[in-house]
GROMACS .gro file of N, CA and C in nm:
model
  447
    1MET      N    1   6.700   4.536   7.709
    1MET     CA    2   6.676   4.400   7.817
    1MET      C    3   6.859   4.378   7.831
    2MET      N    4   6.906   4.299   7.721
    2MET     CA    5   7.044   4.246   7.725
    2MET      C    6   7.140   4.345   7.795
    3ARG      N    7   7.118   4.506   7.744
    3ARG     CA    8   7.226   4.601   7.841
    3ARG      C    9   7.169   4.593   8.013
    4THR      N   10   7.053   4.570   8.042
    4THR     CA   11   7.004   4.587   8.194
    4THR      C   12   7.088   4.469   8.254
    5ILE      N   13   7.057   4.363   8.186
    5ILE     CA   14   7.130   4.215   8.247
    5ILE      C   15   7.301   4.248   8.281
    6PHE      N   16   7.370   4.300   8.145
    6PHE     CA   17   7.484   4.330   8.168
    6PHE      C   18   7.558   4.428   8.273
    7GLN      N   19   7.459   4.541   8.317
    7GLN     CA   20   7.486   4.619   8.396
    7GLN      C   21   7.468   4.539   8.535
    8VAL      N   22   7.400   4.463   8.527
    8VAL     CA   23   7.343   4.389   8.664
    8VAL      C   24   7.460   4.302   8.709
    9CYS      N   25   7.510   4.220   8.581
    9CYS     CA   26   7.647   4.132   8.610
    9CYS      C   27   7.731   4.220   8.669
   10ILE      N   28   7.787   4.316   8.585
   10ILE     CA   29   7.882   4.440   8.640
   10ILE      C   30   7.893   4.465   8.792
   11VAL      N   31   7.784   4.549   8.832
   11VAL     CA   32   7.706   4.583   8.972
   11VAL      C   33   7.768   4.452   9.059
   12LEU      N   34   7.717   4.289   9.012
   12LEU     CA   35   7.714   4.205   9.096
   12LEU      C   36   7.838   4.153   9.134
   13LEU      N   37   7.926   4.161   9.020
   13LEU     CA   38   8.089   4.165   9.039
   13LEU      C   39   8.133   4.242   9.084
   14LEU      N   40   8.144   4.375   9.086
   14LEU     CA   41   8.185   4.490   9.150
   14LEU      C   42   8.122   4.445   9.336
   15LEU      N   43   8.017   4.383   9.361
   15LEU     CA   44   8.006   4.408   9.489
   15LEU      C   45   8.084   4.275   9.564
   16PHE      N   46   8.078   4.201   9.477
   16PHE     CA   47   8.156   4.027   9.497
   16PHE      C   48   8.300   4.097   9.553
   17GLY      N   49   8.358   4.139   9.455
   17GLY     CA   50   8.525   4.218   9.462
   17GLY      C   51   8.533   4.301   9.593
   18LEU      N   52   8.443   4.350   9.637
   18LEU     CA   53   8.445   4.443   9.756
   18LEU      C   54   8.426   4.374   9.890
   19ALA      N   55   8.373   4.262   9.877
   19ALA     CA   56   8.331   4.188   9.966
   19ALA      C   57   8.454   4.068  10.030
   20SER      N   58   8.495   4.063   9.920
   20SER     CA   59   8.665   3.973   9.927
   20SER      C   60   8.753   4.036   9.990
   21CYS      N   61   8.762   4.211   9.991
   21CYS     CA   62   8.879   4.291  10.066
   21CYS      C   63   8.863   4.272  10.176
   22THR      N   64   8.775   4.235  10.259
   22THR     CA   65   8.773   4.265  10.401
   22THR      C   66   8.821   4.185  10.472
   23GLN      N   67   8.909   4.050  10.426
   23GLN     CA   68   8.989   3.993  10.474
   23GLN      C   69   9.159   3.995  10.413
   24ASN      N   70   9.241   4.063  10.433
   24ASN     CA   71   9.371   4.093  10.369
   24ASN      C   72   9.435   3.941  10.376
   25GLY      N   73   9.436   3.874  10.284
   25GLY     CA   74   9.513   3.734  10.309
   25GLY      C   75   9.422   3.627  10.264
   26GLY      N   76   9.306   3.682  10.280
   26GLY     CA   77   9.177   3.580  10.299
   26GLY      C   78   9.118   3.516  10.405
   27ASN      N   79   9.015   3.425  10.423
   27ASN     CA   80   9.008   3.395  10.557
   27ASN      C   81   9.060   3.330  10.625
   28ILE      N   82   9.108   3.369  10.745
   28ILE     CA   83   9.181   3.287  10.848
   28ILE      C   84   9.108   3.205  10.937
   29GLY      N   85   8.983   3.185  10.922
   29GLY     CA   86   8.926   3.112  11.042
   29GLY      C   87   8.887   3.171  11.108
   30LYS      N   88   8.829   3.099  11.242
   30LYS     CA   89   8.759   3.162  11.356
   30LYS      C   90   8.839   3.271  11.437
   31ARG      N   91   8.954   3.284  11.405
   31ARG     CA   92   9.028   3.388  11.500
   31ARG      C   93   9.039   3.521  11.438
   32PHE      N   94   8.989   3.521  11.314
   32PHE     CA   95   9.004   3.658  11.225
   32PHE      C   96   8.948   3.754  11.294
   33GLY      N   97   8.954   3.891  11.334
   33GLY     CA   98   8.907   3.989  11.409
   33GLY      C   99   9.003   4.036  11.529
   34MET      N  100   8.894   4.115  11.621
   34MET     CA  101   8.929   4.200  11.701
   34MET      C  102   8.906   4.106  11.833
   35TRP      N  103   8.994   4.071  11.945
   35TRP     CA  104   8.976   3.983  12.067
   35TRP      C  105   9.005   4.110  12.210
   36LYS      N  106   8.918   4.093  12.272
   36LYS     CA  107   8.966   4.138  12.394
   36LYS      C  108   9.009   4.033  12.494
   37VAL      N  109   9.102   4.036  12.571
   37VAL     CA  110   9.197   3.975  12.655
   37VAL      C  111   9.093   3.999  12.766
   38THR      N  112   9.025   3.911  12.835
   38THR     CA  113   8.918   3.956  12.945
   38THR      C  114   9.010   3.885  13.086
   39GLU      N  115   9.091   3.801  13.076
   39GLU     CA  116   9.152   3.753  13.189
   39GLU      C  117   9.292   3.709  13.179
   40ILE      N  118   9.385   3.716  13.260
   40ILE     CA  119   9.507   3.654  13.256
   40ILE      C  120   9.528   3.569  13.396
   41PHE      N  121   9.614   3.443  13.379
   41PHE     CA  122   9.595   3.374  13.485
   41PHE      C  123   9.757   3.310  13.484
   42ILE      N  124   9.845   3.356  13.574
   42ILE     CA  125   9.981   3.353  13.575
   42ILE      C  126  10.001   3.214  13.687
   43ASP      N  127  10.063   3.099  13.639
   43ASP     CA  128  10.051   3.003  13.729
   43ASP      C  129   9.939   2.952  13.823
   44GLY      N  130   9.834   2.970  13.733
   44GLY     CA  131   9.738   2.935  13.844
   44GLY      C  132   9.631   3.057  13.881
   45SER      N  133   9.707   3.177  13.911
   45SER     CA  134   9.632   3.286  13.957
   45SER      C  135   9.614   3.398  13.919
   46ARG      N  136   9.485   3.455  13.930
   46ARG     CA  137   9.472   3.570  13.798
   46ARG      C  138   9.530   3.694  13.848
   47ASP      N  139   9.573   3.766  13.731
   47ASP     CA  140   9.684   3.852  13.740
   47ASP      C  141   9.566   3.997  13.791
   48THR      N  142   9.569   4.004  13.888
   48THR     CA  143   9.501   4.112  13.939
   48THR      C  144   9.567   4.236  13.929
   49ASP      N  145   9.689   4.271  13.840
   49ASP     CA  146   9.722   4.389  13.808
   49ASP      C  147   9.662   4.424  13.654
   50TYR      N  148   9.607   4.320  13.578
   50TYR     CA  149   9.547   4.330  13.447
   50TYR      C  150   9.421   4.417  13.458
   51ASP      N  151   9.437   4.506  13.353
   51ASP     CA  152   9.326   4.596  13.405
   51ASP      C  153   9.198   4.562  13.260
   52GLU      N  154   9.221   4.493  13.192
   52GLU     CA  155   9.118   4.432  13.085
   52GLU      C  156   9.119   4.562  12.965
   53THR      N  157   9.226   4.588  12.950
   53THR     CA  158   9.250   4.713  12.825
   53THR      C  159   9.287   4.649  12.720
   54MET      N  160   9.364   4.540  12.705
   54MET     CA  161   9.427   4.511  12.598
   54MET      C  162   9.382   4.407  12.503
   55PHE      N  163   9.370   4.485  12.376
   55PHE     CA  164   9.308   4.379  12.258
   55PHE      C  165   9.399   4.314  12.187
   56TRP      N  166   9.363   4.182  12.122
   56TRP     CA  167   9.460   4.146  12.027
   56TRP      C  168   9.378   4.109  11.870
   57SER      N  169   9.407   4.184  11.790
   57SER     CA  170   9.354   4.181  11.651
   57SER      C  171   9.437   4.074  11.542
   58PHE      N  172   9.362   3.990  11.477
   58PHE     CA  173   9.443   3.908  11.374
   58PHE      C  174   9.386   3.912  11.218
   59GLN      N  175   9.460   3.974  11.141
   59GLN     CA  176   9.431   3.950  11.002
   59GLN      C  177   9.524   3.920  10.914
   60SER      N  178   9.528   3.831  10.848
   60SER     CA  179   9.610   3.719  10.742
   60SER      C  180   9.740   3.692  10.851
   61ASP      N  181   9.854   3.717  10.828
   61ASP     CA  182   9.929   3.665  10.925
   61ASP      C  183  10.007   3.771  11.034
   62ILE      N  184   9.933   3.865  11.043
   62ILE     CA  185   9.981   3.987  11.139
   62ILE      C  186   9.878   3.980  11.269
   63ILE      N  187   9.926   4.008  11.393
   63ILE     CA  188   9.897   4.016  11.500
   63ILE      C  189   9.908   4.157  11.538
   64ASP      N  190   9.811   4.210  11.583
   64ASP     CA  191   9.833   4.374  11.654
   64ASP      C  192   9.775   4.376  11.795
   65MET      N  193   9.866   4.407  11.877
   65MET     CA  194   9.811   4.403  12.042
   65MET      C  195   9.803   4.533  12.035
   66THR      N  196   9.673   4.631  12.133
   66THR     CA  197   9.664   4.725  12.155
   66THR      C  198   9.589   4.762  12.254
   67SER      N  199   9.633   4.878  12.352
   67SER     CA  200   9.563   4.912  12.468
   67SER      C  201   9.605   5.031  12.493
   68SER      N  202   9.549   5.093  12.606
   68SER     CA  203   9.594   5.205  12.634
   68SER      C  204   9.693   5.269  12.616
   69ALA      N  205   9.807   5.165  12.696
   69ALA     CA  206   9.964   5.184  12.662
   69ALA      C  207  10.049   5.183  12.548
   70GLY      N  208   9.956   5.150  12.463
   70GLY     CA  209  10.019   5.138  12.320
   70GLY      C  210   9.983   5.049  12.219
   71GLN      N  211  10.086   5.008  12.107
   71GLN     CA  212  10.027   4.942  12.012
   71GLN      C  213  10.150   4.865  11.968
   72SER      N  214  10.136   4.735  11.937
   72SER     CA  215  10.249   4.631  11.911
   72SER      C  216  10.188   4.544  11.765
   73PHE      N  217  10.298   4.507  11.714
   73PHE     CA  218  10.283   4.404  11.598
   73PHE      C  219  10.369   4.319  11.565
   74GLY      N  220  10.341   4.196  11.536
   74GLY     CA  221  10.402   4.042  11.519
   74GLY      C  222  10.336   3.998  11.378
   75ILE      N  223  10.386   3.883  11.355
   75ILE     CA  224  10.362   3.792  11.249
   75ILE      C  225  10.318   3.671  11.335
   76CYS      N  226  10.211   3.621  11.281
   76CYS     CA  227  10.158   3.505  11.369
   76CYS      C  228  10.111   3.392  11.261
   77LYS      N  229  10.094   3.279  11.291
   77LYS     CA  230  10.023   3.152  11.244
   77LYS      C  231   9.994   3.029  11.326
   78GLU      N  232   9.886   2.940  11.246
   78GLU     CA  233   9.864   2.834  11.343
   78GLU      C  234   9.950   2.752  11.283
   79GLU      N  235   9.967   2.643  11.394
   79GLU     CA  236  10.047   2.541  11.361
   79GLU      C  237  10.034   2.425  11.467
   80ASN      N  238   9.966   2.322  11.425
   80ASN     CA  239   9.958   2.185  11.503
   80ASN      C  240   9.880   2.222  11.624
   81GLY      N  241   9.751   2.286  11.652
   81GLY     CA  242   9.743   2.355  11.766
   81GLY      C  243   9.792   2.453  11.826
   82THR      N  244   9.868   2.510  11.760
   82THR     CA  245   9.945   2.615  11.836
   82THR      C  246   9.919   2.759  11.763
   83LEU      N  247   9.969   2.881  11.833
   83LEU     CA  248   9.940   2.976  11.782
   83LEU      C  249  10.094   3.046  11.808
   84VAL      N  250  10.186   3.037  11.687
   84VAL     CA  251  10.308   3.104  11.678
   84VAL      C  252  10.315   3.246  11.638
   85LEU      N  253  10.379   3.319  11.764
   85LEU     CA  254  10.400   3.502  11.724
   85LEU      C  255  10.543   3.471  11.700
   86ASP      N  256  10.586   3.587  11.579
   86ASP     CA  257  10.715   3.607  11.564
   86ASP      C  258  10.735   3.757  11.598
   87TYR      N  259  10.805   3.791  11.723
   87TYR     CA  260  10.865   3.959  11.762
   87TYR      C  261  10.977   3.969  11.742
   88GLN      N  262  11.047   3.907  11.624
   88GLN     CA  263  11.195   3.925  11.572
   88GLN      C  264  11.182   4.041  11.467
   89HIS      N  265  11.120   4.116  11.459
   89HIS     CA  266  11.094   4.205  11.332
   89HIS      C  267  11.197   4.366  11.352
   90THR      N  268  11.193   4.412  11.270
   90THR     CA  269  11.278   4.599  11.262
   90THR      C  270  11.249   4.637  11.132
   91ASP      N  271  11.246   4.781  11.145
   91ASP     CA  272  11.205   4.847  10.992
   91ASP      C  273  11.270   4.968  11.019
   92THR      N  274  11.313   5.058  10.937
   92THR     CA  275  11.396   5.154  10.945
   92THR      C  276  11.406   5.260  11.020
   93ALA      N  277  11.251   5.287  11.070
   93ALA     CA  278  11.225   5.341  11.218
   93ALA      C  279  11.278   5.315  11.328
   94HIS      N  280  11.264   5.159  11.337
   94HIS     CA  281  11.294   5.068  11.462
   94HIS      C  282  11.387   4.985  11.416
   95PRO      N  283  11.533   5.009  11.412
   95PRO     CA  284  11.616   4.921  11.374
   95PRO      C  285  11.672   4.793  11.459
   96GLN      N  286  11.634   4.861  11.603
   96GLN     CA  287  11.695   4.764  11.683
   96GLN      C  288  11.553   4.613  11.707
   97PRO      N  289  11.639   4.527  11.707
   97PRO     CA  290  11.495   4.411  11.743
   97PRO      C  291  11.456   4.437  11.876
   98GLY      N  292  11.305   4.394  11.883
   98GLY     CA  293  11.273   4.405  12.054
   98GLY      C  294  11.224   4.528  12.087
   99SER      N  295  11.236   4.665  11.948
   99SER     CA  296  11.142   4.753  11.968
   99SER      C  297  10.980   4.754  12.020
  100SER      N  298  10.961   4.856  12.104
  100SER     CA  299  10.813   4.817  12.142
  100SER      C  300  10.719   4.816  12.042
  101LEU      N  301  10.728   4.855  11.938
  101LEU     CA  302  10.656   4.863  11.819
  101LEU      C  303  10.648   4.700  11.791
  102TYR      N  304  10.742   4.626  11.794
  102TYR     CA  305  10.765   4.503  11.721
  102TYR      C  306  10.783   4.365  11.867
  103SER      N  307  10.748   4.428  11.988
  103SER     CA  308  10.787   4.338  12.104
  103SER      C  309  10.587   4.310  12.159
  104PRO      N  310  10.572   4.211  12.190
  104PRO     CA  311  10.449   4.202  12.275
  104PRO      C  312  10.467   4.327  12.388
  105LEU      N  313  10.289   4.362  12.381
  105LEU     CA  314  10.295   4.466  12.522
  105LEU      C  315  10.303   4.385  12.630
  106PRO      N  316  10.383   4.494  12.708
  106PRO     CA  317  10.436   4.451  12.850
  106PRO      C  318  10.332   4.375  12.932
  107GLN      N  319  10.175   4.443  12.955
  107GLN     CA  320  10.090   4.389  13.000
  107GLN      C  321  10.056   4.252  12.981
  108SER      N  322  10.093   4.203  12.823
  108SER     CA  323  10.050   4.030  12.817
  108SER      C  324  10.180   3.971  12.869
  109LYS      N  325  10.264   4.043  12.944
  109LYS     CA  326  10.362   3.912  13.004
  109LYS      C  327  10.462   3.832  12.926
  110LEU      N  328  10.440   3.872  12.786
  110LEU     CA  329  10.549   3.759  12.665
  110LEU      C  330  10.675   3.817  12.661
  111PRO      N  331  10.783   3.764  12.632
  111PRO     CA  332  10.895   3.819  12.607
  111PRO      C  333  10.920   3.889  12.487
  112ALA      N  334  10.998   3.998  12.493
  112ALA     CA  335  11.051   4.032  12.326
  112ALA      C  336  11.141   4.008  12.297
  113ASN      N  337  11.156   4.027  12.158
  113ASN     CA  338  11.249   3.978  12.044
  113ASN      C  339  11.246   3.846  12.067
  114SER      N  340  11.173   3.735  12.045
  114SER     CA  341  11.127   3.623  12.057
  114SER      C  342  11.042   3.564  11.946
  115VAL      N  343  11.029   3.414  11.910
  115VAL     CA  344  10.897   3.354  11.877
  115VAL      C  345  10.833   3.304  11.963
  116ILE      N  346  10.730   3.299  12.018
  116ILE     CA  347  10.624   3.325  12.095
  116ILE      C  348  10.534   3.139  12.057
  117VAL      N  349  10.534   3.053  12.131
  117VAL     CA  350  10.462   2.933  12.094
  117VAL      C  351  10.321   2.934  12.183
  118LEU      N  352  10.227   2.969  12.135
  118LEU     CA  353  10.108   2.952  12.263
  118LEU      C  354   9.979   2.826  12.253
  119GLU      N  355   9.956   2.762  12.319
  119GLU     CA  356   9.882   2.650  12.310
  119GLU      C  357   9.737   2.686  12.282
  120ILE      N  358   9.679   2.631  12.168
  120ILE     CA  359   9.563   2.677  12.127
  120ILE      C  360   9.441   2.569  12.237
  121LEU      N  361   9.418   2.629  12.361
  121LEU     CA  362   9.342   2.543  12.451
  121LEU      C  363   9.174   2.530  12.352
  122LYS      N  364   9.126   2.651  12.325
  122LYS     CA  365   9.016   2.671  12.264
  122LYS      C  366   9.013   2.802  12.180
  123LEU      N  367   8.912   2.753  12.095
  123LEU     CA  368   8.908   2.849  11.952
  123LEU      C  369   8.767   2.817  11.909
  124GLU      N  370   8.675   2.900  11.976
  124GLU     CA  371   8.544   2.894  11.921
  124GLU      C  372   8.495   3.059  11.850
  125SER      N  373   8.365   3.050  11.786
  125SER     CA  374   8.352   3.112  11.740
  125SER      C  375   8.369   3.329  11.824
  126HIS      N  376   8.361   3.270  11.936
  126HIS     CA  377   8.349   3.397  12.016
  126HIS      C  378   8.467   3.366  12.150
  127LYS      N  379   8.496   3.288  12.157
  127LYS     CA  380   8.588   3.268  12.291
  127LYS      C  381   8.711   3.190  12.278
  128MET      N  382   8.834   3.246  12.307
  128MET     CA  383   8.961   3.213  12.261
  128MET      C  384   9.020   3.180  12.385
  129GLN      N  385   9.123   3.041  12.432
  129GLN     CA  386   9.212   3.068  12.528
  129GLN      C  387   9.336   3.009  12.487
  130LEU      N  388   9.433   3.051  12.513
  130LEU     CA  389   9.582   3.029  12.506
  130LEU      C  390   9.623   3.012  12.618
  131SER      N  391   9.767   2.914  12.574
  131SER     CA  392   9.817   2.880  12.695
  131SER      C  393   9.986   2.949  12.633
  132TYR      N  394  10.060   2.993  12.745
  132TYR     CA  395  10.178   3.018  12.732
  132TYR      C  396  10.285   2.936  12.856
  133THR      N  397  10.372   2.868  12.805
  133THR     CA  398  10.480   2.833  12.882
  133THR      C  399  10.598   2.887  12.865
  134SER      N  400  10.673   2.942  12.979
  134SER     CA  401  10.797   2.987  12.975
  134SER      C  402  10.885   2.886  12.920
  135PRO      N  403  11.015   2.935  12.848
  135PRO     CA  404  11.119   2.843  12.801
  135PRO      C  405  11.163   2.716  12.906
  136ASP      N  406  11.208   2.803  13.009
  136ASP     CA  407  11.260   2.720  13.119
  136ASP      C  408  11.156   2.638  13.225
  137GLY      N  409  10.999   2.651  13.176
  137GLY     CA  410  10.914   2.561  13.205
  137GLY      C  411  10.827   2.617  13.355
  138ASP      N  412  10.915   2.710  13.402
  138ASP     CA  413  10.885   2.755  13.563
  138ASP      C  414  10.741   2.850  13.581
  139THR      N  415  10.688   2.904  13.421
  139THR     CA  416  10.590   2.991  13.434
  139THR      C  417  10.475   2.948  13.324
  140THR      N  418  10.373   2.958  13.389
  140THR     CA  419  10.241   2.909  13.248
  140THR      C  420  10.159   3.055  13.266
  141ILE      N  421  10.119   3.102  13.159
  141ILE     CA  422  10.046   3.184  13.133
  141ILE      C  423   9.932   3.167  13.061
  142ILE      N  424   9.769   3.184  13.124
  142ILE     CA  425   9.676   3.137  13.044
  142ILE      C  426   9.583   3.288  12.994
  143TYR      N  427   9.534   3.288  12.901
  143TYR     CA  428   9.484   3.401  12.847
  143TYR      C  429   9.343   3.345  12.791
  144ASN      N  430   9.256   3.421  12.850
  144ASN     CA  431   9.107   3.425  12.802
  144ASN      C  432   9.076   3.558  12.689
  145LEU      N  433   9.024   3.497  12.600
  145LEU     CA  434   8.982   3.641  12.532
  145LEU      C  435   8.853   3.604  12.463
  146LYS      N  436   8.776   3.723  12.431
  146LYS     CA  437   8.633   3.711  12.384
  146LYS      C  438   8.636   3.793  12.268
  147LYS      N  439   8.572   3.785  12.167
  147LYS     CA  440   8.568   3.836  12.031
  147LYS      C  441   8.473   3.937  12.061
  148TRP      N  442   8.533   4.063  11.990
  148TRP     CA  443   8.493   4.216  12.016
  148TRP      C  444   8.434   4.258  11.886
  149GLY      N  445   8.337   4.330  11.887
  149GLY     CA  446   8.296   4.395  11.762
  149GLY      C  447   8.217   4.351  11.667
   0.00000   0.00000   0.00000
């Protein structure tokens, strides 16, 4: 009887351990996971060139942008109602800052080789809305995202 209880406890500990590994770096809240960018608005007008194929995935402090055009990675963190994306990284295979692997995807319309601040307008369990204003204040881009998968 004691041996059976011990075995059950070991199995439960293993299951809890495996469940905790699904979110590298711990639970980052509502933005964890994959989000489809459903719409992009530039200065109030819908971007009709956007083909709705871009996804943004968040895990730990990483953002992964993917689309049929490619994939890119950056560092992200939430800070005072904003999402800060850092695209100033390199590696041995991509030694120049601003490489395509470490730059936002072109269809995002975000600048390469920079730290980008997006205002979080809405962050719910299945909807997110972010706003980017260019450094000169001339352009505002709104991103509507829907939780995917």
